PDB file of C-alpha atoms in Angstrom:
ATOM      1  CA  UNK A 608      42.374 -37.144  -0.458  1.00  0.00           C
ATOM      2  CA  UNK A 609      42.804 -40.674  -0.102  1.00  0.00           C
ATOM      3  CA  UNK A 610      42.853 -43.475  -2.611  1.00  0.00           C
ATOM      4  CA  UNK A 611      39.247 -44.875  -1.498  1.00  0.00           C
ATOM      5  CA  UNK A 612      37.537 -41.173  -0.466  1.00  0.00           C
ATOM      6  CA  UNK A 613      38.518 -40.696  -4.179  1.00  0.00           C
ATOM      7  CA  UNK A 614      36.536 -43.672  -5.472  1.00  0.00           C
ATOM      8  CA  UNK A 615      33.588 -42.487  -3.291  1.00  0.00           C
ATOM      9  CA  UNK A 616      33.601 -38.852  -4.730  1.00  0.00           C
ATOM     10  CA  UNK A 617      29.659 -38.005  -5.420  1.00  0.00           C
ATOM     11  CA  UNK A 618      29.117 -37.162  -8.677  1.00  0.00           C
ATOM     12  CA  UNK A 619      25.938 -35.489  -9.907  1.00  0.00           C
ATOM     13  CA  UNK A 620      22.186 -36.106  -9.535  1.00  0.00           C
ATOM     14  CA  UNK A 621      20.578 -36.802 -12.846  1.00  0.00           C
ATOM     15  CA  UNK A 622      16.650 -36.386 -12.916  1.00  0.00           C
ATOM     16  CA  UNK A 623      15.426 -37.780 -16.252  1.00  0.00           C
ATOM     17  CA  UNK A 624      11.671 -35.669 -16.579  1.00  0.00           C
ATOM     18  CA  UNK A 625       9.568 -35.455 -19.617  1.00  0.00           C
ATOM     19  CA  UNK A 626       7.371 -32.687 -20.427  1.00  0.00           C
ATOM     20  CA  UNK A 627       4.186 -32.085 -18.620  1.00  0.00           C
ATOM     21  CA  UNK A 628       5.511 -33.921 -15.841  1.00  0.00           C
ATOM     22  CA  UNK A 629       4.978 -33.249 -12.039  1.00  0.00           C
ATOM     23  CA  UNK A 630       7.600 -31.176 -10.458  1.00  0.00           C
ATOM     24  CA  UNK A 631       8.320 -33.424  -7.792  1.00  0.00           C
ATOM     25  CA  UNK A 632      10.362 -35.167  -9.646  1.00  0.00           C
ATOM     26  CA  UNK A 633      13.171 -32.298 -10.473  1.00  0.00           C
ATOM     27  CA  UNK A 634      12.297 -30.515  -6.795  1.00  0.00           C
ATOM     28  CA  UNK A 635      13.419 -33.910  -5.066  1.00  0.00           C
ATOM     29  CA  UNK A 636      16.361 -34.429  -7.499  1.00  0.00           C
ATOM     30  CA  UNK A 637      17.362 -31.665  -6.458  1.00  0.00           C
ATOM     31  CA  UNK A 638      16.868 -31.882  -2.712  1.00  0.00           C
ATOM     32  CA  UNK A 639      19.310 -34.994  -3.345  1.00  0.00           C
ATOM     33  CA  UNK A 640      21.866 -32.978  -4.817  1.00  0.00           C
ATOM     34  CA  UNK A 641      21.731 -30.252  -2.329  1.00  0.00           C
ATOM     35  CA  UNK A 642      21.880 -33.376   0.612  1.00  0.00           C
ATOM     36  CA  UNK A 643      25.333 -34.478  -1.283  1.00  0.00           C
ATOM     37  CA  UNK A 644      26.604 -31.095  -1.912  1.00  0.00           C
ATOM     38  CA  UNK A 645      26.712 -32.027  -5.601  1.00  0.00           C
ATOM     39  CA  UNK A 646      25.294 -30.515  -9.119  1.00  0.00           C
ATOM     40  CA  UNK A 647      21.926 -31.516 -10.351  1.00  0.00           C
ATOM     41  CA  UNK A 648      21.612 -32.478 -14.509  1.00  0.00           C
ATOM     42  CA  UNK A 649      18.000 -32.501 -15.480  1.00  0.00           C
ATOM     43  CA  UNK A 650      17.761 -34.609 -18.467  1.00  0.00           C
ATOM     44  CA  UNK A 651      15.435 -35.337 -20.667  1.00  0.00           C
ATOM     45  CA  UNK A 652      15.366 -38.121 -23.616  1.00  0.00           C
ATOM     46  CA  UNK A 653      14.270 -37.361 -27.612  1.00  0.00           C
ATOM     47  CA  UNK A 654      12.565 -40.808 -28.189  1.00  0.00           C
ATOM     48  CA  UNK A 655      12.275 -39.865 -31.887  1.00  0.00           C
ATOM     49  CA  UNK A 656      15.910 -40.016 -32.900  1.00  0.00           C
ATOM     50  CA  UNK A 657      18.489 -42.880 -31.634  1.00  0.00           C
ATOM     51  CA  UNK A 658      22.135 -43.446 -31.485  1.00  0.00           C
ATOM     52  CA  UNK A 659      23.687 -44.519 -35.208  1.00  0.00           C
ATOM     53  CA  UNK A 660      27.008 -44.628 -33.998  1.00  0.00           C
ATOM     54  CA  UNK A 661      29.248 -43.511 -31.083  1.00  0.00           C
ATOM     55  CA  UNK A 662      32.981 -41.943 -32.055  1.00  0.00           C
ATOM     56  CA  UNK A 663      35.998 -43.310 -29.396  1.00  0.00           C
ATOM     57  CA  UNK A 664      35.762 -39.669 -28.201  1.00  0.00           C
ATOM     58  CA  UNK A 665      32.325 -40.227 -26.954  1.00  0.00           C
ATOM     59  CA  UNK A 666      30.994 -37.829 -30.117  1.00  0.00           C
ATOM     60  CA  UNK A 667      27.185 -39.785 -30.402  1.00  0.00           C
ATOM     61  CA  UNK A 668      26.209 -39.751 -33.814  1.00  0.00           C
ATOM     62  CA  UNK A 669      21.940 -39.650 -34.298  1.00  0.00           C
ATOM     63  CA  UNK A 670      19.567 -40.872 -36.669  1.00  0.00           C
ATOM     64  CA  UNK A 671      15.739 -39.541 -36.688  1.00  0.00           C
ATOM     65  CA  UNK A 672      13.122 -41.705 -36.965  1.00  0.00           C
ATOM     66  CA  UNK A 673      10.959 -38.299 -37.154  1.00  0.00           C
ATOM     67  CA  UNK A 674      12.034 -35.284 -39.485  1.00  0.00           C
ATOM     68  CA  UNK A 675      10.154 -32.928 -36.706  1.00  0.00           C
ATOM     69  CA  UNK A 676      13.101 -31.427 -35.001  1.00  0.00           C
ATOM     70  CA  UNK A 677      11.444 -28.348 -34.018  1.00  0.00           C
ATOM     71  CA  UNK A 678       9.623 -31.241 -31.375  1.00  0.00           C
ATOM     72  CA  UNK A 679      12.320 -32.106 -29.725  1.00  0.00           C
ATOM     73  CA  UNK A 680      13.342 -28.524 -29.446  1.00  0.00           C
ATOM     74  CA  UNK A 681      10.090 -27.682 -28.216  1.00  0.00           C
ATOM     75  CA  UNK A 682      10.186 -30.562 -25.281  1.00  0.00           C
ATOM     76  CA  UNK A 683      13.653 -29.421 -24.282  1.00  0.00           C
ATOM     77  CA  UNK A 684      12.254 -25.865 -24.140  1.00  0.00           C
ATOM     78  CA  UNK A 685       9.196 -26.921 -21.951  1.00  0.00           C
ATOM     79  CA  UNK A 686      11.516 -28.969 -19.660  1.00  0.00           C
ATOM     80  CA  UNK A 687      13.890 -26.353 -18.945  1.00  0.00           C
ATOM     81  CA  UNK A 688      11.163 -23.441 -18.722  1.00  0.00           C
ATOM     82  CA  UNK A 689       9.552 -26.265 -15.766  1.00  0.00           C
ATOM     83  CA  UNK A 690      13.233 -26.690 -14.244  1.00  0.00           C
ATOM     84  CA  UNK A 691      13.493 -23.093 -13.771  1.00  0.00           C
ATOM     85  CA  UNK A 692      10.366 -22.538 -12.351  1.00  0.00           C
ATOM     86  CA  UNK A 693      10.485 -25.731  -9.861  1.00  0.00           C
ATOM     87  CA  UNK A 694      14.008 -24.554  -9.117  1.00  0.00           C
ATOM     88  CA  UNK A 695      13.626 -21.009  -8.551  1.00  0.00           C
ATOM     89  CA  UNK A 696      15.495 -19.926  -5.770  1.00  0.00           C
ATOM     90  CA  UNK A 697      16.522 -23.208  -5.006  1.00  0.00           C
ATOM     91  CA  UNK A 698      20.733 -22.785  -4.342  1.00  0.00           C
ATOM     92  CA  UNK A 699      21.665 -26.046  -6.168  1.00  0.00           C
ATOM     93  CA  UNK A 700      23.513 -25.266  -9.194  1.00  0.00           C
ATOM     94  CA  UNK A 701      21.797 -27.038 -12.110  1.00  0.00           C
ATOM     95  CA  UNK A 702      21.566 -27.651 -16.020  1.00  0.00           C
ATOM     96  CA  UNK A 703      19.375 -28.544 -18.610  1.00  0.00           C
ATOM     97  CA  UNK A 704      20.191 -31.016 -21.762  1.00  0.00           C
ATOM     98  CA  UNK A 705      18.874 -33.573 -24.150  1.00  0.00           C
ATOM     99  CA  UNK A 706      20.181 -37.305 -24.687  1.00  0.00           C
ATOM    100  CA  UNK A 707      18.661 -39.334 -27.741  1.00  0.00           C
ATOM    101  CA  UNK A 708      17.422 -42.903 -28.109  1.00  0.00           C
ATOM    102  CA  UNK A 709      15.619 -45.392 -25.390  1.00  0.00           C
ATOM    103  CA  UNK A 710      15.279 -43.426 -22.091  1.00  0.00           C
ATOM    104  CA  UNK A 711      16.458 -46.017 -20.107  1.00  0.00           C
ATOM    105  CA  UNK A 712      19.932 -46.597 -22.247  1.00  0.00           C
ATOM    106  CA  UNK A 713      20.262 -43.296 -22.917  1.00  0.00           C
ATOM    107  CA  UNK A 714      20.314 -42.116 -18.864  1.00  0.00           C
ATOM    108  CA  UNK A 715      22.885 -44.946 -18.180  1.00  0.00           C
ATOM    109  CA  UNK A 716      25.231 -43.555 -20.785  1.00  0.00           C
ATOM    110  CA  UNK A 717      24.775 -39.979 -19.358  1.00  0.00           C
ATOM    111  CA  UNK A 718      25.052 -41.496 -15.792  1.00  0.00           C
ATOM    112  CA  UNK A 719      28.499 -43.416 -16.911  1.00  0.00           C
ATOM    113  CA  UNK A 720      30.197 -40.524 -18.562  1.00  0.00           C
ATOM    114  CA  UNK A 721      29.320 -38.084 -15.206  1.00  0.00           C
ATOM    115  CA  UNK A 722      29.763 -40.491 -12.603  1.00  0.00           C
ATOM    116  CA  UNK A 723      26.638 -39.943 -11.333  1.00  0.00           C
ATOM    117  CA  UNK A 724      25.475 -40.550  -8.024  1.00  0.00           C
ATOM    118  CA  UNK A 725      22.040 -41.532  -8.571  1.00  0.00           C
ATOM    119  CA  UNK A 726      19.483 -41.264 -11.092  1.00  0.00           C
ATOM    120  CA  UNK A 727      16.003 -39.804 -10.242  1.00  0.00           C
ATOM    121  CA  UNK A 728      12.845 -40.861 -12.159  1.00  0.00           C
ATOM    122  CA  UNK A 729       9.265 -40.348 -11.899  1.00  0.00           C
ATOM    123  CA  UNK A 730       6.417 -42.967 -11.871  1.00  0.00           C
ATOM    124  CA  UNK A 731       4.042 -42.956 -14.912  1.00  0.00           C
ATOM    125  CA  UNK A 732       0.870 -40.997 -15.296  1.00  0.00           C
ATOM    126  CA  UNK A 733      -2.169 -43.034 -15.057  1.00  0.00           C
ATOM    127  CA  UNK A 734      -3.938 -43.973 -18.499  1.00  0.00           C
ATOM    128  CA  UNK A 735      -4.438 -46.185 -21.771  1.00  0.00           C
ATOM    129  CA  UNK A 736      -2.002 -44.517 -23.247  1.00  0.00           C
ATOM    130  CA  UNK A 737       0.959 -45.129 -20.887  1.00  0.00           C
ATOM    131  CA  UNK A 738      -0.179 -48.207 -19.996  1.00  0.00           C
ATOM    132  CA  UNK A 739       0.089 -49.281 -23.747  1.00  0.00           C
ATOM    133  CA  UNK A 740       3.728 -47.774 -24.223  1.00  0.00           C
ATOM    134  CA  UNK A 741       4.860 -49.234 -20.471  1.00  0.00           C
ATOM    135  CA  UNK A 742       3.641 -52.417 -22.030  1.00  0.00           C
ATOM    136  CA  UNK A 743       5.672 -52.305 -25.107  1.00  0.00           C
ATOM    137  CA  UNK A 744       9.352 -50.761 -23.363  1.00  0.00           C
ATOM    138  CA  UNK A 745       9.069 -51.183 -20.252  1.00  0.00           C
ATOM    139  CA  UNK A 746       8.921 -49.235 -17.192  1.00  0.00           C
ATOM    140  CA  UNK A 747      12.434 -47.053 -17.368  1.00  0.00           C
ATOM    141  CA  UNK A 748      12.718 -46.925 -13.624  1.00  0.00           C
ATOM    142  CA  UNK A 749      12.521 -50.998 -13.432  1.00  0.00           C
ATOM    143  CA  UNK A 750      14.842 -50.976 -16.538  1.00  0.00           C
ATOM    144  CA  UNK A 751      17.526 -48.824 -14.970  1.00  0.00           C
ATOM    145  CA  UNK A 752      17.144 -50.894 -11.605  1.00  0.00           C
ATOM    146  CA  UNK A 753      18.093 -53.494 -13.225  1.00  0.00           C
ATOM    147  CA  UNK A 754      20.776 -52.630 -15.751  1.00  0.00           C
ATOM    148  CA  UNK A 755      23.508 -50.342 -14.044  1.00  0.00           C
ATOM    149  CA  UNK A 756      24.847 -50.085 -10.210  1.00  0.00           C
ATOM    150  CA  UNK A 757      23.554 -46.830  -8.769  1.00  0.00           C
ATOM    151  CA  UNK A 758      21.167 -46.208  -7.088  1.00  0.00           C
ATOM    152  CA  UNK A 759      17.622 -45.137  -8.793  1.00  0.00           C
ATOM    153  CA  UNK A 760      15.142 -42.851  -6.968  1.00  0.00           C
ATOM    154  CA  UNK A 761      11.507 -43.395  -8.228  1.00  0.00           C
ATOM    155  CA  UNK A 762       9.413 -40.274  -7.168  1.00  0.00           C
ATOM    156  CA  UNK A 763       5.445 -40.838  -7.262  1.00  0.00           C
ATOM    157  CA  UNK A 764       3.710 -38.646  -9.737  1.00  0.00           C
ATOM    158  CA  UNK A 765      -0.038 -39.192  -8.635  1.00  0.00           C
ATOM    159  CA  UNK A 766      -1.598 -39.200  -5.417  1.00  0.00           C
ATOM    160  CA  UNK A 767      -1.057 -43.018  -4.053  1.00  0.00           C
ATOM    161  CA  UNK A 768      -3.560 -45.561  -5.057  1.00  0.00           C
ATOM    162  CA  UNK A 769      -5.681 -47.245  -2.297  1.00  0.00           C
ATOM    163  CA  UNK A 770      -4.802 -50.822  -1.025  1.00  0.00           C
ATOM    164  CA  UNK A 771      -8.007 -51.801  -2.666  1.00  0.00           C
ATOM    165  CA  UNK A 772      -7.244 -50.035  -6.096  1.00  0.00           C
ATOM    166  CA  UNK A 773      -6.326 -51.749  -9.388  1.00  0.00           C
ATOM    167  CA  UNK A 774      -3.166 -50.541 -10.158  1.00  0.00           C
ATOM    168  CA  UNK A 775      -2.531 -48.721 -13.173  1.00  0.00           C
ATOM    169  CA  UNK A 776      -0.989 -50.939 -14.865  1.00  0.00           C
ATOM    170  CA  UNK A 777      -3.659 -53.830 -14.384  1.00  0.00           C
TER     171      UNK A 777
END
């Protein structure tokens, strides 16, 4: 191997999901990975506890904002439960885990310490609700375009909305 085929190594697909969501998003993560021969991590991020501190080891150290842990155990649970079915039968070899803290941050640390190759996201669900909590973080897949090099793979949840729709976030 040379120097530079080294430096262009693909490293894994990571598919940040949330529970609930549409299985597109992990099925075309993980077409991705399959394309570039490489691993697929499906991630996704426990909002309700954040990173206190980070050890020179790369040990992150959490705080909860939320005493509920058996929440975040249940999301992880539902997320890999979805994985497995969307990826059943599917030969790309895949895991499951949970990062902490803003979703955006949190996949760019993940994404730094694998070397990932890109980082697959989906597009909100329509709604008051998300439209409210877009408004107040941000959309992650606009965040992560804009604060790390790879590339960032946005996969539409919804069916498309018409030329002549309002948009859901207007």
């Amino acid at each position: 191997m040379t120097d530079h085929s080294a430096r262009t190594a693909a490293g894994p697909v990571i598919a940040g999901v949330v529970p609930g969501q549409s299985t597109r998003v992990v099925r075309e993560a993980a077409r991705q990975a399959a394309l570039a021969h490489v691993e697929l991590i499906v991630v996704h991020v426990d909002t309700t506890r954040f990173v206190a501190f980070e050890d020179p080891d790369g040990y992150v150290h959490s705080s909860t904002v939320d005493v509920a842990g058996a929440a975040a155990k249940a999301a992880l649970d539902e997320v890999r439960r979805a994985a497995a079915e969307a990826l059943a039968g599917d030969p790309v070899a895949w895991s499951v885990r949970q990062e902490i803290g803003d979703p955006a941050l949190a996949l760019i640390r993940l994404a730094d310490a694998v070397h990932a190759s890109v980082l697959v996201v989906g597009t909100r669900k329509r709604g008051l609700g998300e439209s409210l909590r877009e408004f107040l973080t941000g959309s992650v897949a606009a965040r992560l375009s804009h604060r790390q090099r790879r590339p960032v793979l946005v996969v539409p949840q919804d069916d498309p909305v018409g030329a002549d729709d309002q948009l859901p976030w207007e």
